[in-house]
Coordinates of C-alpha atoms in Angstrom, one line a residue:
X1 CA 32.8 136.8 -35.4
X2 CA 31.1 139.8 -36.9
X3 CA 34.2 141.9 -36.4
X4 CA 36.9 139.3 -36.9
X5 CA 38.9 141.5 -39.2
X6 CA 39.3 144.0 -36.4
X7 CA 40.1 141.4 -33.9
X8 CA 42.7 139.7 -36.1
X9 CA 44.8 142.8 -35.9
X10 CA 44.8 142.9 -32.1
X11 CA 46.1 140.7 -29.4
X12 CA 42.8 138.9 -28.8
X13 CA 42.7 135.5 -27.2
X14 CA 39.4 134.6 -28.8
X15 CA 39.4 133.1 -32.3
X16 CA 36.6 133.8 -34.8
X17 CA 35.4 130.3 -34.6
X18 CA 35.1 130.6 -30.8
X19 CA 33.2 133.8 -31.2
X20 CA 30.8 132.1 -33.6
X21 CA 30.3 129.2 -31.2
X22 CA 29.6 131.5 -28.3
X23 CA 27.1 133.6 -30.4
X24 CA 25.3 130.4 -31.5
X25 CA 25.1 129.2 -27.9
X26 CA 23.6 132.6 -26.8
X27 CA 21.0 132.6 -29.5
X28 CA 20.0 129.0 -28.9
X29 CA 19.8 129.6 -25.2
X30 CA 17.4 132.5 -25.9
X31 CA 15.0 130.0 -27.4
X32 CA 15.1 127.8 -24.3
X33 CA 13.3 125.6 -23.6
X34 CA 12.2 125.0 -27.2
X35 CA 13.6 122.2 -29.4
X36 CA 15.8 123.8 -32.0
X37 CA 17.9 122.2 -34.7
X38 CA 17.2 118.8 -33.3
X39 CA 18.7 119.5 -29.9
X40 CA 17.2 120.5 -26.5
X41 CA 18.7 123.8 -25.7
X42 CA 18.4 124.3 -22.0
X43 CA 21.8 125.8 -21.3
X44 CA 21.9 129.2 -19.7
X45 CA 24.8 131.6 -20.5
X46 CA 25.9 131.2 -16.9
X47 CA 26.2 127.4 -17.4
X48 CA 28.5 127.6 -20.4
X49 CA 32.0 126.2 -20.1
X50 CA 34.6 128.3 -18.3
X51 CA 36.5 128.8 -21.6
X52 CA 33.4 130.3 -23.2
X53 CA 32.7 132.6 -20.3
X54 CA 36.4 133.7 -20.3
X55 CA 36.2 134.3 -24.1
X56 CA 33.1 136.5 -23.6
X57 CA 34.8 138.5 -20.9
X58 CA 37.9 139.0 -22.9
X59 CA 35.9 140.0 -26.0
X60 CA 33.8 142.5 -24.1
X61 CA 36.6 144.9 -23.2
X62 CA 37.9 145.8 -26.8
X63 CA 34.4 146.0 -28.2
X64 CA 33.1 148.3 -25.5
X65 CA 36.1 150.5 -25.9
X66 CA 35.5 150.7 -29.7
X67 CA 31.9 151.6 -29.1
X68 CA 32.8 154.3 -26.7
X69 CA 35.4 155.7 -29.0
X70 CA 33.0 155.8 -31.9
X71 CA 31.4 159.0 -30.6
X72 CA 28.6 160.8 -32.3
X73 CA 30.4 161.1 -35.6
X74 CA 30.1 157.5 -36.6
X75 CA 26.8 158.0 -38.2
X76 CA 27.2 161.7 -39.2
X77 CA 25.2 162.7 -42.2
X78 CA 26.8 164.5 -45.1
X79 CA 27.3 168.3 -44.7
X80 CA 24.7 169.2 -47.3
X81 CA 22.0 166.9 -45.9
X82 CA 21.0 168.8 -42.7
X83 CA 20.3 172.2 -44.4
X84 CA 18.4 170.4 -47.1
X85 CA 16.3 168.6 -44.6
X86 CA 15.5 171.8 -42.7
X87 CA 14.6 173.6 -45.9
X88 CA 12.5 170.8 -47.2
X89 CA 10.8 170.3 -43.9
X90 CA 10.0 174.0 -43.7
X91 CA 8.5 174.0 -47.2
X92 CA 6.4 171.0 -46.4
X93 CA 5.1 172.5 -43.1
X94 CA 4.2 175.7 -44.9
X95 CA 2.3 173.9 -47.6
X96 CA 0.5 171.7 -45.1
X97 CA -0.5 174.7 -43.0
X98 CA -1.8 176.6 -46.0
X99 CA -4.2 173.8 -46.8
X100 CA -3.5 174.0 -50.5
X101 CA -3.8 171.1 -53.0
X102 CA -0.4 169.8 -52.0
X103 CA -1.3 169.6 -48.3
X104 CA -2.8 166.0 -48.5
X105 CA 0.1 164.4 -50.5
X106 CA 2.7 166.2 -48.4
X107 CA 1.0 165.1 -45.2
X108 CA 0.9 161.5 -46.5
X109 CA 4.6 161.7 -47.4
X110 CA 5.5 163.0 -43.9
X111 CA 3.6 160.1 -42.3
X112 CA 5.5 157.6 -44.6
X113 CA 8.8 159.2 -43.6
X114 CA 8.1 159.0 -39.9
X115 CA 7.2 155.3 -40.4
X116 CA 10.3 154.5 -42.4
X117 CA 12.7 156.5 -40.2
X118 CA 13.3 153.7 -37.5
X119 CA 14.1 151.2 -40.2
X120 CA 16.5 153.5 -42.0
X121 CA 18.2 154.3 -38.7
X122 CA 18.6 150.6 -37.9
X123 CA 20.2 149.9 -41.3
X124 CA 22.7 152.8 -40.9
X125 CA 23.5 151.6 -37.4
X126 CA 24.2 148.1 -38.6
X127 CA 26.4 149.4 -41.4
X128 CA 28.7 151.1 -38.9
X129 CA 31.3 148.6 -37.8
X130 CA 32.1 150.2 -34.5
X131 CA 28.5 150.4 -33.4
X132 CA 27.7 147.0 -34.9
X133 CA 30.2 145.6 -32.4
X134 CA 28.4 147.4 -29.5
X135 CA 25.1 146.2 -30.9
X136 CA 26.3 142.6 -30.9
X137 CA 27.3 142.8 -27.2
X138 CA 24.0 144.5 -26.4
X139 CA 22.1 141.6 -28.1
X140 CA 24.2 139.1 -26.2
X141 CA 23.4 140.7 -22.9
X142 CA 19.7 141.0 -23.7
X143 CA 19.6 137.3 -24.6
X144 CA 21.2 136.5 -21.3
X145 CA 18.8 138.6 -19.3
X146 CA 15.8 137.1 -21.1
X147 CA 17.0 133.5 -20.5
X148 CA 17.6 134.3 -16.8
X149 CA 14.2 135.9 -16.1
X150 CA 12.1 135.1 -19.1
X151 CA 8.9 134.7 -17.1
X152 CA 9.2 138.3 -15.9
X153 CA 9.8 139.7 -19.3
X154 CA 6.8 137.8 -20.7
X155 CA 4.6 139.5 -18.2
X156 CA 5.3 142.9 -19.9
X157 CA 3.2 142.2 -23.0
X158 CA 0.4 140.7 -20.9
X159 CA 0.4 143.7 -18.6
X160 CA 0.4 146.0 -21.6
X161 CA -2.6 144.1 -23.0
X162 CA -4.4 144.4 -19.7
X163 CA -3.6 148.1 -19.6
X164 CA -5.0 148.5 -23.1
X165 CA -8.2 146.6 -22.2
X166 CA -8.8 148.4 -18.9
X167 CA -8.1 151.9 -20.3
X168 CA -10.5 151.3 -23.2
X169 CA -13.1 149.9 -21.0
X170 CA -12.9 152.8 -18.6
X171 CA -13.0 155.2 -21.6
X172 CA -16.2 153.6 -22.9
X173 CA -17.9 153.7 -19.5
X174 CA -16.9 157.3 -19.1
X175 CA -18.7 158.2 -22.3
X176 CA -22.1 157.1 -20.9
X177 CA -21.8 157.0 -17.1
X178 CA -22.6 158.2 -14.5
X179 CA -25.9 159.6 -15.8
X180 CA -25.8 162.4 -13.1
X181 CA -22.8 164.2 -11.8
X182 CA -20.9 162.0 -9.3
X183 CA -18.5 163.8 -6.9
X184 CA -18.4 167.0 -5.0
X185 CA -20.2 169.9 -6.7
X186 CA -17.6 172.5 -5.7
X187 CA -17.5 173.8 -9.2
X188 CA -19.1 172.4 -12.4
X189 CA -19.4 173.9 -15.9
X190 CA -22.5 173.8 -18.1
X191 CA -22.4 170.8 -20.5
X192 CA -19.0 169.8 -19.3
X193 CA -18.5 166.3 -17.9
X194 CA -15.5 167.2 -15.7
X195 CA -15.9 169.3 -12.6
X196 CA -13.3 170.2 -10.0
X197 CA -13.9 166.9 -8.1
X198 CA -16.2 164.6 -10.0
X199 CA -17.3 163.4 -13.4
X200 CA -20.5 163.0 -15.4
X201 CA -20.8 160.9 -18.5
X202 CA -20.0 162.8 -21.7
X203 CA -23.3 161.9 -23.4
X204 CA -25.6 162.8 -20.4
X205 CA -23.5 166.0 -19.8
X206 CA -23.9 167.1 -23.4
X207 CA -27.3 165.7 -24.0
X208 CA -28.8 169.0 -25.2
X209 CA -26.1 169.7 -27.7
X210 CA -26.0 166.1 -29.1
X211 CA -29.8 165.9 -29.3
X212 CA -29.9 169.2 -31.1
X213 CA -27.5 167.9 -33.7
X214 CA -29.5 164.8 -34.2
X215 CA -32.7 166.9 -34.5
X216 CA -31.0 169.0 -37.2
X217 CA -30.0 165.9 -39.0
X218 CA -33.6 164.5 -38.8
X219 CA -35.4 167.6 -39.9
X220 CA -32.9 168.6 -42.7
X221 CA -31.9 165.3 -44.1
X222 CA -34.3 162.6 -43.1
X223 CA -37.9 163.8 -42.5
X224 CA -40.2 166.4 -44.1
X225 CA -42.6 167.0 -41.2
X226 CA -45.5 168.4 -43.2
X227 CA -45.2 165.6 -45.8
X228 CA -45.2 162.9 -43.1
X229 CA -48.2 164.2 -41.2
X230 CA -50.0 164.6 -44.6
X231 CA -50.1 160.8 -44.7
X232 CA -52.9 160.7 -42.1
X233 CA -56.4 160.1 -43.4
X234 CA -58.8 162.5 -41.6
X235 CA -61.8 160.2 -42.3
X236 CA -59.9 157.2 -40.8
X237 CA -59.0 159.2 -37.7
X238 CA -62.6 160.4 -37.3
X239 CA -63.9 156.8 -37.6
X240 CA -61.5 155.5 -35.0
X241 CA -62.0 158.5 -32.6
X242 CA -65.8 158.7 -33.0
X243 CA -66.8 156.6 -30.0
X244 CA -64.4 158.5 -27.8
X245 CA -65.8 161.8 -29.0
X246 CA -69.3 160.6 -28.0
X247 CA -68.0 159.8 -24.5
X248 CA -66.4 163.2 -24.3
X249 CA -69.6 165.0 -25.4
X250 CA -71.7 163.0 -22.9
X251 CA -69.3 163.9 -20.0
X252 CA -69.0 167.6 -21.0
X253 CA -72.8 168.0 -21.3
X254 CA -73.4 166.2 -18.0
X255 CA -70.9 168.5 -16.2
X256 CA -72.7 171.6 -17.4
X257 CA -76.0 170.5 -15.8
X258 CA -76.5 171.0 -12.1
X259 CA -75.9 167.8 -10.1
X260 CA -79.4 167.5 -8.8
X261 CA -80.9 167.7 -12.3
X262 CA -78.1 165.9 -14.2
X263 CA -79.8 162.5 -14.3
X264 CA -83.2 163.7 -15.5
X265 CA -81.9 166.2 -18.0
X266 CA -79.5 163.7 -19.5
X267 CA -82.2 161.0 -19.7
X268 CA -84.6 163.5 -21.3
X269 CA -81.9 164.6 -23.7
X270 CA -81.0 161.1 -24.8
X271 CA -84.7 160.3 -25.3
X272 CA -85.1 163.5 -27.3
X273 CA -82.2 162.7 -29.5
X274 CA -83.5 159.2 -30.1
X275 CA -86.9 160.7 -31.0
X276 CA -85.4 162.9 -33.7
X277 CA -86.1 162.0 -37.3
X278 CA -83.7 159.6 -38.9
X279 CA -82.3 162.3 -41.2
X280 CA -81.6 164.6 -38.2
X281 CA -79.8 161.8 -36.4
X282 CA -77.8 161.0 -39.5
X283 CA -76.9 164.7 -39.8
X284 CA -75.7 164.8 -36.2
X285 CA -73.5 161.8 -36.9
X286 CA -72.1 163.5 -40.0
X287 CA -71.4 166.6 -37.9
X288 CA -69.5 164.6 -35.4
X289 CA -67.5 162.9 -38.2
X290 CA -66.8 166.2 -39.8
X291 CA -65.8 167.8 -36.5
X292 CA -62.9 165.3 -36.0
X293 CA -61.9 165.2 -39.7
X294 CA -61.8 169.0 -40.0
X295 CA -59.7 169.2 -36.8
X296 CA -57.3 166.6 -38.3
X297 CA -57.0 168.7 -41.5
X298 CA -56.3 171.8 -39.5
X299 CA -53.6 170.0 -37.6
X300 CA -52.0 168.9 -40.9
X301 CA -52.2 172.4 -42.3
X302 CA -50.6 174.0 -39.2
X303 CA -48.3 171.1 -38.1
X304 CA -45.2 173.4 -37.8
X305 CA -47.1 175.5 -35.3
X306 CA -48.2 172.5 -33.3
X307 CA -45.1 170.2 -33.4
X308 CA -41.7 171.6 -32.6
X309 CA -39.3 168.7 -33.5
X310 CA -36.4 170.4 -31.7
X311 CA -38.4 170.6 -28.5
X312 CA -39.9 167.1 -29.0
X313 CA -36.5 165.3 -29.4
X314 CA -34.2 167.6 -27.4
X315 CA -36.6 168.0 -24.6
X316 CA -37.3 164.3 -24.4
X317 CA -33.6 163.4 -24.4
X318 CA -32.7 166.0 -21.8
X319 CA -35.5 165.0 -19.5
X320 CA -34.7 161.3 -19.9
X321 CA -31.0 161.1 -20.6
X322 CA -31.1 157.3 -20.8
X323 CA -33.0 157.6 -24.1
X324 CA -29.9 159.2 -25.7
X325 CA -27.6 156.7 -24.0
X326 CA -29.7 153.8 -25.3
X327 CA -29.7 155.3 -28.8
X328 CA -26.0 155.6 -29.1
X329 CA -25.3 152.2 -27.4
X330 CA -27.7 150.4 -29.8
X331 CA -26.3 152.1 -32.9
X332 CA -22.7 151.7 -31.9
X333 CA -22.8 148.3 -30.0
X334 CA -20.2 146.6 -32.3
X335 CA -17.9 149.6 -32.4
X336 CA -18.0 150.0 -28.6
X337 CA -17.3 146.3 -28.2
X338 CA -14.4 146.6 -30.6
X339 CA -13.1 149.6 -28.8
X340 CA -12.9 147.6 -25.6
X341 CA -11.7 144.3 -26.9
X342 CA -9.1 145.7 -29.3
X343 CA -7.3 147.3 -26.3
X344 CA -5.9 143.9 -25.3
X345 CA -4.6 143.0 -28.8
X346 CA -3.1 146.4 -29.4
X347 CA -1.7 146.5 -25.9
X348 CA 0.0 143.2 -26.3
X349 CA 1.6 144.2 -29.6
X350 CA 2.9 147.4 -28.1
X351 CA 4.0 145.5 -25.0
X352 CA 6.3 143.4 -27.2
X353 CA 8.1 146.6 -28.2
X354 CA 8.1 147.7 -24.6
X355 CA 9.7 144.3 -23.6
X356 CA 12.4 144.8 -26.2
X357 CA 13.2 148.2 -24.8
X358 CA 13.3 146.8 -21.3
X359 CA 15.7 144.1 -22.4
X360 CA 18.3 146.6 -23.6
X361 CA 17.6 149.4 -21.1
X362 CA 16.4 148.3 -17.7
X363 CA 15.2 151.7 -16.3
X364 CA 12.0 151.7 -14.2
X365 CA 10.7 154.8 -15.8
X366 CA 10.5 153.0 -19.2
X367 CA 7.8 150.7 -17.9
X368 CA 5.8 153.7 -16.6
X369 CA 6.2 155.7 -19.9
X370 CA 5.5 152.6 -21.9
X371 CA 2.2 152.1 -20.0
X372 CA 1.2 155.7 -20.7
X373 CA 2.0 155.2 -24.4
X374 CA 0.0 152.0 -24.5
X375 CA -3.0 153.7 -22.8
X376 CA -2.8 156.6 -25.3
X377 CA -2.2 154.6 -28.5
X378 CA -4.8 151.9 -27.8
X379 CA -7.6 154.5 -27.5
X380 CA -6.3 156.5 -30.4
X381 CA -5.9 153.6 -32.8
X382 CA -9.3 152.1 -32.0
X383 CA -11.1 155.4 -32.5
X384 CA -9.3 155.9 -35.9
X385 CA -10.2 152.4 -37.0
X386 CA -13.9 153.0 -36.1
X387 CA -14.4 156.2 -38.1
X388 CA -11.6 156.4 -40.7
X389 CA -11.3 156.3 -43.6
X390 CA -14.7 157.9 -44.2
X391 CA -14.9 157.0 -47.9
X392 CA -14.0 153.5 -49.1
X393 CA -10.2 153.6 -49.9
X394 CA -8.5 150.9 -51.9
X395 CA -5.2 149.7 -50.5
X396 CA -3.8 147.1 -52.9
X397 CA -6.3 144.2 -53.0
X398 CA -8.1 145.6 -49.9
X399 CA -10.9 148.2 -49.5
X400 CA -10.5 150.1 -46.3
X401 CA -13.3 152.0 -44.5
X402 CA -14.2 152.8 -40.9
X403 CA -16.1 150.0 -39.1
X404 CA -19.1 152.2 -38.3
X405 CA -19.4 153.4 -41.9
X406 CA -19.3 149.8 -43.1
X407 CA -22.4 149.0 -41.1
X408 CA -24.5 151.9 -42.4
X409 CA -27.3 149.5 -43.5
X410 CA -27.6 147.9 -40.1
X411 CA -27.1 151.0 -38.0
X412 CA -29.8 152.8 -40.0
X413 CA -32.4 150.2 -38.9
X414 CA -31.2 150.4 -35.2
X415 CA -31.4 154.2 -35.3
X416 CA -34.9 154.2 -36.7
X417 CA -36.1 151.7 -34.2
X418 CA -34.6 153.5 -31.2
X419 CA -36.0 156.9 -32.3
X420 CA -39.6 155.7 -33.0
X421 CA -40.0 153.5 -29.9
X422 CA -40.0 156.4 -27.5
X423 CA -39.3 159.8 -29.0
X424 CA -41.2 159.8 -32.3
X425 CA -44.1 157.5 -31.4
X426 CA -47.7 158.6 -31.8
X427 CA -48.1 158.8 -28.0
X428 CA -45.1 161.1 -27.6
X429 CA -46.2 163.3 -30.5
X430 CA -49.7 163.7 -29.2
X431 CA -48.4 164.4 -25.7
X432 CA -46.2 167.1 -27.2
X433 CA -49.2 168.6 -29.1
X434 CA -51.3 168.7 -25.9
X435 CA -48.7 169.9 -23.4
X436 CA -45.8 171.3 -25.4
X437 CA -45.1 174.8 -26.7
X438 CA -47.8 174.4 -29.4
X439 CA -50.6 173.4 -27.0
X440 CA -52.1 177.0 -27.1
X441 CA -52.3 176.8 -30.9
X442 CA -54.0 173.4 -30.8
X443 CA -56.5 174.7 -28.2
X444 CA -57.3 177.6 -30.5
X445 CA -58.0 175.2 -33.4
X446 CA -60.0 172.9 -31.1
X447 CA -62.1 175.9 -29.8
X448 CA -62.8 177.0 -33.4
X449 CA -64.0 173.5 -34.4
X450 CA -65.9 172.9 -31.1
X451 CA -67.8 176.2 -31.5
X452 CA -68.8 175.4 -35.0
X453 CA -69.9 171.9 -34.0
X454 CA -72.0 173.1 -31.1
X455 CA -73.7 175.7 -33.2
X456 CA -74.5 173.3 -36.0
X457 CA -75.7 170.6 -33.6
X458 CA -78.0 173.1 -31.9
X459 CA -79.4 174.1 -35.2
X460 CA -80.2 170.5 -36.1
X461 CA -81.8 169.7 -32.8
X462 CA -84.0 172.8 -32.6
X463 CA -84.7 172.7 -36.4
X464 CA -85.3 175.4 -38.9
X465 CA -81.6 176.5 -38.8
X466 CA -82.1 178.1 -35.4
X467 CA -78.9 179.6 -34.1
X468 CA -78.1 179.4 -30.3
X469 CA -77.6 183.1 -30.0
X470 CA -81.3 183.6 -31.0
X471 CA -82.6 182.0 -27.8
X472 CA -79.6 182.2 -25.4
X473 CA -77.5 185.0 -23.9
X474 CA -74.5 185.4 -26.3
X475 CA -72.1 185.8 -23.4
X476 CA -73.4 182.7 -21.7
X477 CA -73.0 180.8 -25.0
X478 CA -69.4 182.0 -25.5
X479 CA -68.6 180.9 -22.0
X480 CA -70.2 177.6 -22.6
X481 CA -68.0 177.1 -25.7
X482 CA -64.9 178.0 -23.8
X483 CA -65.7 175.5 -21.0
X484 CA -66.5 172.8 -23.5
X485 CA -63.2 173.3 -25.2
X486 CA -61.1 173.3 -22.0
X487 CA -62.9 170.1 -20.8
X488 CA -62.4 168.4 -24.2
X489 CA -58.6 169.2 -23.9
X490 CA -58.6 167.5 -20.6
X491 CA -60.5 164.4 -21.6
X492 CA -59.0 163.9 -25.1
X493 CA -55.7 162.1 -23.9
X494 CA -57.8 159.3 -22.4
X495 CA -59.4 158.5 -25.8
X496 CA -56.2 158.9 -28.0
X497 CA -55.0 155.3 -27.5
X498 CA -57.6 154.2 -30.0
X499 CA -55.7 155.9 -32.8
X500 CA -52.1 155.4 -31.7
X501 CA -51.6 152.2 -33.7
X502 CA -53.1 153.7 -36.9
X503 CA -51.0 156.9 -36.5
X504 CA -47.8 155.0 -36.1
X505 CA -48.5 152.9 -39.2
X506 CA -49.7 155.8 -41.3
X507 CA -46.8 158.2 -40.5
X508 CA -44.3 155.4 -41.2
X509 CA -41.5 157.3 -39.5
X510 CA -39.5 154.1 -38.8
X511 CA -39.3 153.2 -42.5
X512 CA -38.7 156.8 -43.5
X513 CA -35.8 157.3 -41.2
X514 CA -34.3 154.0 -42.1
X515 CA -34.5 154.5 -45.9
X516 CA -33.2 158.1 -45.8
X517 CA -30.4 157.2 -43.4
X518 CA -29.2 154.5 -45.9
X519 CA -29.2 157.1 -48.7
X520 CA -26.8 159.4 -46.8
X521 CA -23.2 159.8 -48.0
X522 CA -20.6 158.3 -45.7
X523 CA -19.5 161.7 -44.6
X524 CA -23.0 162.6 -43.6
X525 CA -23.7 159.3 -42.0
X526 CA -20.5 159.6 -39.9
X527 CA -22.1 162.5 -38.0
X528 CA -24.7 160.2 -36.5
X529 CA -22.3 158.6 -33.9
X530 CA -18.9 160.3 -34.3
X531 CA -19.9 163.4 -32.2
X532 CA -20.2 161.2 -29.2
X533 CA -16.5 160.4 -29.3
X534 CA -15.4 163.7 -30.8
X535 CA -16.8 165.9 -28.0
X536 CA -14.1 164.8 -25.5
X537 CA -11.8 162.5 -27.5
X538 CA -8.7 164.1 -26.0
X539 CA -10.1 163.6 -22.5
X540 CA -10.7 159.9 -23.1
X541 CA -7.2 159.5 -24.6
X542 CA -5.7 161.4 -21.7
X543 CA -7.5 159.3 -19.1
X544 CA -6.1 156.2 -20.9
X545 CA -2.6 157.6 -20.7
X546 CA -2.9 158.3 -17.0
X547 CA -4.3 154.9 -16.2
X548 CA -1.5 153.3 -18.3
X549 CA 1.1 155.3 -16.5
X550 CA -0.2 154.2 -13.1
X551 CA -0.2 150.5 -14.2
X552 CA 3.2 150.8 -15.7
X553 CA 4.6 152.4 -12.5
X554 CA 3.1 149.5 -10.5
X555 CA 4.7 147.0 -12.8
X556 CA 8.1 148.8 -12.5
X557 CA 7.7 148.8 -8.7
X558 CA 6.9 145.1 -8.7
X559 CA 10.0 144.4 -10.9
X560 CA 12.2 146.4 -8.6
X561 CA 10.9 144.5 -5.6
X562 CA 11.5 141.1 -7.4
X563 CA 15.1 142.1 -8.2
X564 CA 15.7 143.2 -4.6
X565 CA 14.4 139.9 -3.3
X566 CA 16.5 137.9 -5.9
X567 CA 19.6 139.9 -4.8
X568 CA 18.9 139.1 -1.2
X569 CA 18.6 135.4 -2.0
X570 CA 21.8 135.4 -4.0
X571 CA 23.6 137.1 -1.2
X572 CA 22.4 134.6 1.3
X573 CA 23.5 131.7 -1.0
X574 CA 27.0 133.3 -1.4
X575 CA 27.3 133.8 2.4
X576 CA 26.4 130.2 3.0
X577 CA 28.9 129.0 0.4
X578 CA 31.6 131.2 2.0
X579 CA 31.0 129.6 5.4
X580 CA 31.3 126.1 4.0
X581 CA 34.4 126.8 1.9
X582 CA 37.9 126.1 3.7
X583 CA 40.1 129.1 4.3
X584 CA 43.1 129.5 1.8
X585 CA 46.2 127.7 3.1
X586 CA 44.4 125.8 5.7
X587 CA 45.0 122.0 5.7
X588 CA 44.9 118.9 7.9
X589 CA 46.9 119.1 11.2
X590 CA 48.6 115.7 10.4
X591 CA 49.5 116.7 6.9
X592 CA 53.4 116.8 6.6
X593 CA 54.8 120.0 5.3
X594 CA 56.4 120.0 1.9

């Protein structure tokens, strides 16, 4: 019917009305078994009347010959268009490569052109009468194939959705797991997840690099270390730690006395202390209080020599890689869930396009290639939607922004909680001070304050401002100070739990991190989580493509097997019909001849 003018000039046995009727029957049968236009359309193209099938066969020959004769010149562009396109494309490519002010709008124009090209090509194809006839036949054949095996064609979008979900799920798992390298360690590379035979999660493999980036963000954008430690009150620390210091002093003094004399000497010493005048006892308590308070002030003054944030955070995350994994999983829980679940939706949408291609061109390789494309695009699209656009962008009535960036307020709280629970708690900071790279500096400060405390305490006990070196060997006294300092360093960790709660509250690192994260610009905030995906984004997308290719190939093999089985069944039915049918010219023996 669409080409009745051409057919009216030829010796065609099909009238335009018959063509229209046949086309309507094909379209309605494609909708089977739905109710359409008040009628139940269950007729297959193979069940149409003989006249309709004859009309279709008679119509196919001239239309196919016209399509073949059309050649490549049917849609040829004007002579001036090709050079103009080459020149314009070259100019745009040069402008984009140069990175000038025109790069962004030209790149946007190029993307718009690539999106519009399929629709322009379809319109030009339909405007060509010869190819329009071929397109009509192709649509008719596609409708017939869909009606015959619709259940198989409907599995293509479902399989594509499954491919998208599986590839995205595998990609997310490969970001974090396995924590240690799994496979044969024939050849591995530093901070690279992929070895010759094996894999390690991207985050644990690059824990050092990622933790260093986070530390740089914390120390340059979020936390002023000296200002934070300046929030501690030396007097409050001394009050809380005072009873522990008394226990440490008792232990240290007792260990310096020979074992056989320890009980008597300690008992005599305690009795002597209790027998001191009240003002002397008060002065000793003030000395103890000043000892801890002055040590706290020294730590605040030299905090950069005692606390190396890079070593504290990076070292902790490298030693315990699950801390970094937990941090990223908590901050990006919704984005990771979207990355996995969106694979099914995007896969089904792409699978519909793949089904349309399969309807017109049944080649097994199209399913395999389609699976690879689905695996690639589902990962790529999901990653783009998570982090782009960085800045809020108005698109008509909508404001578009990356999913992760929209949750800046919520993610900031999660990040602060995760960092302060294990890495930046009072316990971890004190452990770093006592055993980290700054422990020697802390021991020097402790030795200085311990020596001053011992000298002042001795002067109070002996009265008259007597100095220890006046009645004791100076070398023995110096050795005594060193032993007391070392033993205090060993006993101090057991007494620190008394101040952990106060230190955590006073430093307020959780609130500081949270508030400063919320003040970051979207571009700065994006760097919190994006490096996790950006490190090996191409690897994840490539893995998705390979998995999609494998599933698509399996689907093509299953389809080929189904066709082969169907052909065998049809051949068996035809053979059985041939056996039951009488031979031509054969009749009854009693039948008289004409």
